[in-house]
């Protein structure tokens, strides 16, 4: 069982390797076959196996290209999910339409590639009844709408997956998100990569639906955009089509919580988008960011009221603006972070500097920004770091940041080292 956002996510992952109930069946699918679903006489279509599968059953899909659209048929149970897995090589499921629609609870999809051929439809559609869903080791690609569109279920896990080429060139650029979710509860995305989208890597929740989303965790993920190397679904070579790595929208009631850990965002810079940011955290959200890295972007953190945002162990490098704060944001707690090659560390836009709580911040700069107060924050030269020219902001021997900080509740640095290791906390994201 996995604990997410203080609740138990009941996912019987052990069923993949261990014994199942005596009544469970393993159904087999192989390209171009016409059998009854046994190992020696497999089905030729995956949907045939989905139609047959009952709680606890496993659908094993052998390598091949399956031109079909899939839809779940019935719920699994907490102790007996329905499992669909690709084995033995590349399994591609493709259609110029929504390739997979998940309408039911306790489903697990693993080791498959879903290719929507740039259809004007979501590649994977997750309906609001699809509770306790696991999407593992998937590749989802080539949609003119969203690659994964999730309604408002609870307890959804996406892990070890690659989501890319969600592109819509209408009107110059139209949102096509890698992942979008509605009023979801307990969403975890980890160990996954998102790139080449014309909307956001993850958007929560464009409809601002009641009761609102909550308990979202993003960890060990990579979000990136690069100029297109070739024309793609209406975009020209050299275009950077996307918007944000993560963008939050919320209802007017409650406050959605999101935690982002050990995550990298790079390449969020494009003339198609005004004030383009890696992390666009806004409205009634409480966001906690720990050990995040932002590089090669216009804005690292665009923080907008009435959000509450806590950032620690961050490294920001090669960006125009480190933090843009606006719309009377309520609180920005920024502790033990390092700002490297940054054009402007902070940019005020209709917000108060009083929102900042800044401690143990380290800047590669001649002076501290005016938003930063307190003796535990330092501006230093390049020699304070091991190799600032290469983006290595670990502290050099003799750095003035060593033992110059104050105690705060950031007990581990971005590499997992315990603080303090010397006489006092070090300043910045790294404890030497």
XYZ file of C-alpha atoms in Angstrom:
432
model
C 0.000 0.000 0.000
C 1.178 3.515 -0.776
C 0.524 6.481 1.496
C -0.392 9.597 -0.456
C -1.398 12.906 1.086
C -2.099 11.307 4.453
C -4.389 8.637 3.038
C -3.806 5.047 2.028
C -3.653 4.362 -1.684
C -4.713 0.737 -1.948
C -2.771 -0.617 -4.861
C -1.996 -4.309 -4.857
C 1.202 -4.052 -6.814
C 2.365 -7.400 -5.483
C -0.202 -9.105 -7.666
C 2.093 -8.660 -10.627
C 4.646 -11.004 -9.143
C 2.772 -13.023 -6.560
C -0.091 -15.508 -6.643
C -3.615 -14.326 -7.361
C -6.915 -15.838 -6.353
C -7.579 -19.329 -7.625
C -10.313 -18.030 -9.917
C -8.088 -15.418 -11.604
C -7.354 -15.875 -15.294
C -4.465 -14.685 -17.437
C -5.658 -13.629 -20.877
C -3.202 -13.416 -23.755
C -3.208 -11.125 -26.786
C -0.941 -11.312 -29.843
C -1.012 -9.345 -33.069
C -3.003 -10.898 -35.931
C -4.146 -13.893 -33.873
C -7.761 -15.156 -33.812
C -7.828 -17.402 -30.767
C -9.824 -17.555 -27.529
C -7.324 -15.776 -25.265
C -5.194 -18.660 -24.037
C -1.408 -18.646 -24.175
C -1.368 -20.972 -27.167
C -4.385 -19.376 -28.852
C -4.331 -15.686 -27.932
C -6.859 -13.045 -28.806
C -5.922 -10.782 -31.692
C -7.347 -7.611 -30.117
C -6.738 -6.132 -26.664
C -10.379 -5.084 -26.336
C -11.418 -8.742 -26.529
C -9.352 -9.390 -23.416
C -10.753 -6.316 -21.646
C -14.250 -7.561 -22.405
C -13.410 -10.930 -20.859
C -11.340 -9.808 -17.841
C -12.837 -10.036 -14.349
C -11.404 -8.729 -11.049
C -7.984 -10.248 -10.425
C -7.411 -11.180 -14.069
C -4.291 -10.207 -15.987
C -4.252 -9.281 -19.666
C -0.827 -10.033 -21.130
C -0.170 -8.326 -24.461
C 2.672 -9.558 -26.641
C 4.768 -7.227 -28.854
C 3.112 -5.708 -31.878
C 1.112 -2.797 -33.231
C -2.567 -2.896 -32.267
C -4.774 -0.528 -34.272
C -7.758 -0.123 -31.983
C -9.413 2.024 -29.351
C -9.722 0.572 -25.865
C -12.266 1.080 -23.100
C -12.489 -0.561 -19.695
C -15.567 -2.695 -19.077
C -15.853 -3.374 -15.344
C -14.331 -2.516 -11.976
C -11.616 -4.495 -10.315
C -11.417 -4.589 -6.526
C -8.890 -3.408 -3.942
C -7.498 -6.921 -3.550
C -7.984 -7.934 -7.185
C -7.393 -5.154 -9.720
C -7.676 -5.779 -13.432
C -4.163 -5.643 -14.893
C -3.245 -4.961 -18.514
C 0.466 -5.281 -19.285
C 2.737 -5.361 -22.283
C 5.512 -7.954 -22.159
C 8.440 -9.120 -24.247
C 8.995 -5.991 -26.336
C 7.310 -2.892 -27.712
C 3.525 -2.925 -27.538
C 1.963 -0.019 -29.459
C -1.748 0.694 -29.269
C -2.711 3.328 -31.810
C -5.743 4.967 -33.320
C -6.605 8.346 -34.736
C -8.894 8.870 -31.768
C -8.795 8.527 -27.992
C -6.761 5.351 -27.670
C -7.728 4.399 -24.117
C -10.748 5.392 -22.021
C -10.768 4.288 -18.375
C -14.249 4.325 -16.833
C -13.758 1.902 -13.954
C -11.956 1.566 -10.610
C -8.992 -0.613 -9.663
C -7.282 -0.808 -13.059
C -3.545 -1.124 -13.710
C -1.970 -0.481 -17.125
C 1.740 -1.192 -17.553
C 4.366 -1.405 -20.299
C 2.278 -0.026 -23.190
C 2.626 2.753 -25.771
C -0.489 4.784 -26.597
C -0.203 6.785 -29.830
C -3.124 9.009 -30.869
C -1.662 9.908 -34.300
C -2.354 13.608 -33.601
C -6.088 13.030 -33.458
C -8.276 15.901 -32.281
C -8.938 13.899 -29.131
C -7.234 13.114 -25.830
C -4.854 10.186 -26.164
C -5.844 8.688 -22.790
C -9.088 9.644 -21.060
C -9.495 8.886 -17.339
C -13.064 9.324 -16.161
C -14.114 10.365 -12.665
C -15.076 6.816 -11.652
C -11.553 5.489 -12.311
C -10.483 5.411 -8.665
C -7.338 3.552 -7.540
C -5.779 3.702 -10.981
C -2.138 2.865 -11.732
C -0.476 3.919 -14.996
C 3.039 2.516 -14.959
C 5.843 2.492 -17.498
C 3.665 3.924 -20.243
C 4.492 6.092 -23.204
C 1.666 8.400 -24.276
C 2.242 10.496 -27.374
C 0.993 12.456 -30.377
C -2.277 14.076 -29.393
C -3.727 17.337 -30.698
C -5.533 17.654 -27.379
C -4.273 16.409 -24.001
C -2.093 13.332 -23.781
C -3.704 12.249 -20.481
C -6.961 13.909 -19.460
C -8.109 12.973 -15.955
C -11.504 13.843 -14.525
C -12.105 13.849 -10.755
C -11.280 10.365 -9.443
C -9.343 9.725 -6.253
C -6.110 7.780 -5.731
C -4.326 7.849 -9.088
C -0.672 6.931 -9.586
C 1.399 7.661 -12.707
C 4.965 6.395 -12.525
C 7.982 5.638 -14.713
C 6.182 7.024 -17.749
C 7.007 9.216 -20.751
C 4.408 11.728 -21.950
C 5.242 13.814 -25.019
C 4.168 15.481 -28.258
C 0.845 16.866 -27.115
C 0.605 19.677 -29.677
C -2.083 21.990 -31.015
C -1.015 24.800 -33.355
C -4.474 26.378 -33.745
C -4.395 30.198 -33.419
C -0.604 30.045 -33.212
C -0.645 27.930 -30.050
C -3.529 26.257 -28.247
C -3.325 24.338 -24.979
C -2.601 20.640 -25.317
C -1.413 19.461 -21.908
C 0.744 16.467 -21.119
C -1.486 15.749 -18.098
C -4.568 17.668 -17.014
C -6.788 16.798 -14.067
C -10.010 18.084 -12.575
C -11.082 17.924 -8.923
C -8.803 14.969 -8.289
C -7.935 13.738 -4.802
C -4.624 11.970 -4.129
C -2.710 12.158 -7.414
C 0.899 10.990 -7.388
C 3.217 11.376 -10.384
C 6.779 10.136 -9.978
C 9.861 9.067 -11.915
C 8.329 10.361 -15.143
C 9.290 12.662 -18.021
C 7.154 15.214 -19.866
C 8.192 17.150 -22.951
C 7.017 18.789 -26.172
C 3.549 20.018 -25.262
C 1.761 23.201 -26.302
C 0.018 23.650 -22.961
C 1.373 22.651 -19.545
C 3.212 19.584 -18.378
C 0.605 19.300 -15.633
C -2.456 21.506 -15.246
C -4.771 21.500 -12.230
C -7.831 22.232 -12.731
C -8.888 24.330 -15.748
C -12.609 24.092 -14.872
C -12.024 25.057 -11.210
C -14.565 22.376 -10.327
C -15.985 21.880 -6.832
C -14.982 20.495 -4.387
C -11.519 21.190 -5.793
C -8.393 19.062 -6.139
C -6.157 18.168 -3.197
C -3.156 16.044 -2.177
C -1.077 16.126 -5.364
C 2.514 14.876 -5.200
C 5.108 15.237 -7.962
C 8.490 13.636 -7.321
C 11.604 12.781 -9.299
C 10.152 14.108 -12.544
C 11.583 15.999 -15.511
C 9.655 18.631 -17.479
C 11.329 20.158 -20.521
C 10.827 22.051 -23.736
C 13.255 22.513 -26.626
C 12.933 24.209 -30.007
C 11.376 21.706 -32.388
C 13.944 20.025 -34.594
C 11.420 19.427 -37.374
C 7.872 20.557 -38.239
C 5.359 18.928 -35.915
C 1.562 18.960 -36.158
C 1.390 22.508 -37.519
C 4.348 23.994 -35.621
C 7.412 25.161 -37.531
C 10.993 24.091 -36.934
C 12.516 26.031 -34.045
C 9.230 26.694 -32.240
C 9.031 26.249 -28.470
C 5.307 25.534 -28.232
C 4.626 25.056 -24.521
C 3.575 27.158 -21.540
C 4.415 25.924 -17.992
C 5.782 22.787 -16.395
C 3.066 22.963 -13.724
C 0.084 25.330 -13.606
C -2.514 25.425 -10.825
C -6.089 26.644 -10.881
C -8.441 26.189 -7.939
C -11.964 26.758 -6.702
C -12.758 29.764 -4.538
C -13.265 27.485 -1.507
C -10.745 25.309 0.278
C -7.071 25.171 -0.617
C -5.459 22.531 -2.818
C -2.158 21.117 -1.574
C 0.656 20.173 -3.938
C 4.140 18.893 -3.075
C 6.904 18.930 -5.709
C 10.160 17.148 -4.859
C 13.399 16.301 -6.655
C 12.024 17.665 -9.909
C 13.742 19.472 -12.796
C 12.174 21.959 -15.213
C 14.118 23.449 -18.126
C 13.517 25.263 -21.380
C 10.445 27.324 -20.443
C 11.163 30.276 -22.675
C 9.157 31.214 -25.796
C 7.877 34.331 -27.586
C 4.483 32.619 -27.907
C 3.746 33.018 -24.174
C 3.837 36.151 -22.030
C 5.512 35.749 -18.628
C 6.399 32.127 -19.325
C 7.341 30.267 -16.153
C 8.421 26.778 -15.209
C 6.181 26.761 -12.122
C 3.016 28.887 -12.354
C 1.546 28.468 -8.868
C -1.541 30.530 -8.254
C -4.967 30.906 -6.692
C -5.968 28.997 -3.538
C -3.072 26.567 -3.427
C -0.552 25.573 -0.780
C 2.547 24.499 -2.696
C 5.645 22.964 -1.110
C 8.719 22.658 -3.361
C 11.808 20.811 -2.123
C 14.976 20.087 -4.133
C 13.659 21.481 -7.405
C 15.876 22.792 -10.198
C 14.928 25.344 -12.847
C 17.255 26.241 -15.730
C 17.156 27.881 -19.159
C 13.805 29.571 -18.608
C 12.239 33.007 -18.638
C 10.792 32.735 -15.091
C 11.525 29.995 -12.573
C 8.630 30.604 -10.156
C 5.604 32.710 -11.017
C 3.760 32.966 -7.696
C 0.305 34.519 -7.615
C -2.104 35.238 -4.788
C -3.781 34.043 -2.763
C -1.288 31.159 -2.958
C 0.900 30.005 -0.078
C 4.259 28.780 -1.390
C 7.141 27.179 0.515
C 10.391 26.659 -1.420
C 13.541 25.042 -0.040
C 16.694 23.450 -1.427
C 16.028 24.967 -4.851
C 18.658 25.787 -7.451
C 17.791 28.405 -10.073
C 20.251 28.968 -12.922
C 20.269 30.599 -16.353
C 16.865 32.236 -15.984
C 15.745 35.817 -16.621
C 13.670 36.098 -13.421
C 13.950 33.852 -10.392
C 10.658 34.703 -8.673
C 7.881 36.842 -10.128
C 5.350 37.566 -7.369
C 1.981 39.088 -8.074
C -1.733 39.360 -7.283
C -1.092 40.110 -3.600
C 0.331 36.674 -2.894
C -0.111 35.826 0.781
C 3.167 34.096 1.659
C 6.435 33.052 0.049
C 8.650 31.092 2.405
C 12.007 30.768 0.666
C 14.714 28.970 2.647
C 18.117 27.411 1.898
C 18.088 27.929 -1.857
C 20.695 29.032 -4.397
C 20.251 31.545 -7.216
C 23.012 31.250 -9.794
C 23.136 33.014 -13.151
C 19.877 34.948 -12.864
C 19.117 38.184 -14.679
C 16.807 39.412 -11.935
C 16.229 37.433 -8.768
C 12.791 38.893 -7.970
C 10.170 40.840 -9.882
C 7.266 42.508 -8.083
C 3.933 42.728 -9.913
C 1.145 44.148 -7.745
C 2.288 42.356 -4.623
C 3.948 43.220 -1.337
C 7.538 42.472 -0.367
C 6.125 41.689 3.069
C 4.986 38.328 1.707
C 8.580 37.040 1.803
C 10.181 34.974 4.542
C 13.778 34.597 3.306
C 16.425 32.644 5.203
C 19.737 31.065 4.250
C 19.530 32.178 0.610
C 22.663 32.298 -1.506
C 23.031 34.512 -4.575
C 25.737 34.602 -7.228
C 25.544 38.392 -7.302
C 27.335 41.524 -6.043
C 24.462 42.475 -3.694
C 21.315 40.998 -2.199
C 17.914 41.739 -3.779
C 15.792 44.220 -1.828
C 13.212 41.524 -1.040
C 15.816 39.609 0.952
C 16.427 40.658 4.531
C 18.280 39.106 7.438
C 21.912 38.298 8.087
C 21.582 34.642 7.081
C 21.311 35.532 3.374
C 24.459 36.092 1.315
C 25.578 37.466 -2.042
C 28.853 35.867 -3.155
C 31.178 35.565 -6.122
C 31.774 32.537 -8.313
C 34.678 31.311 -6.180
C 32.216 30.419 -3.418
C 31.069 27.480 -5.566
C 32.806 24.433 -6.970
C 32.124 25.389 -10.591
C 29.515 28.068 -11.170
C 30.386 28.265 -14.876
C 29.156 24.689 -15.260
C 26.175 25.109 -12.961
C 27.754 23.242 -10.031
C 26.621 25.241 -7.006
C 27.973 22.974 -4.318
C 30.086 24.966 -1.910
C 33.830 25.262 -2.475
C 36.303 24.862 0.373
C 36.507 28.115 2.278
C 33.200 29.424 0.892
C 31.749 32.261 2.992
C 28.434 30.355 2.926
C 29.809 27.580 5.156
C 28.406 27.743 8.714
C 26.908 31.179 7.980
C 23.220 30.266 8.160
C 20.608 30.146 10.879
C 18.688 27.103 12.113
C 15.505 26.478 10.136
C 13.275 23.454 9.657
C 15.139 22.223 6.562
C 17.018 19.326 8.101
C 18.249 17.763 4.819
C 19.957 19.495 1.909
C 19.178 18.809 -1.751
C 21.511 15.800 -1.785
C 20.107 14.317 1.414
C 22.933 15.480 3.679
C 21.802 16.273 7.202
C 21.950 19.868 8.415
C 24.017 21.172 10.099
C 27.233 19.267 9.467
C 29.523 21.868 11.002
C 29.119 24.562 13.602
C 25.987 25.954 11.945
C 23.754 25.687 8.888
C 25.382 26.453 5.565
C 23.730 29.044 3.335
C 22.177 27.879 0.078
C 20.838 24.584 -1.195
C 23.901 22.497 -0.313
C 25.399 21.589 3.053
C 29.122 21.049 2.608
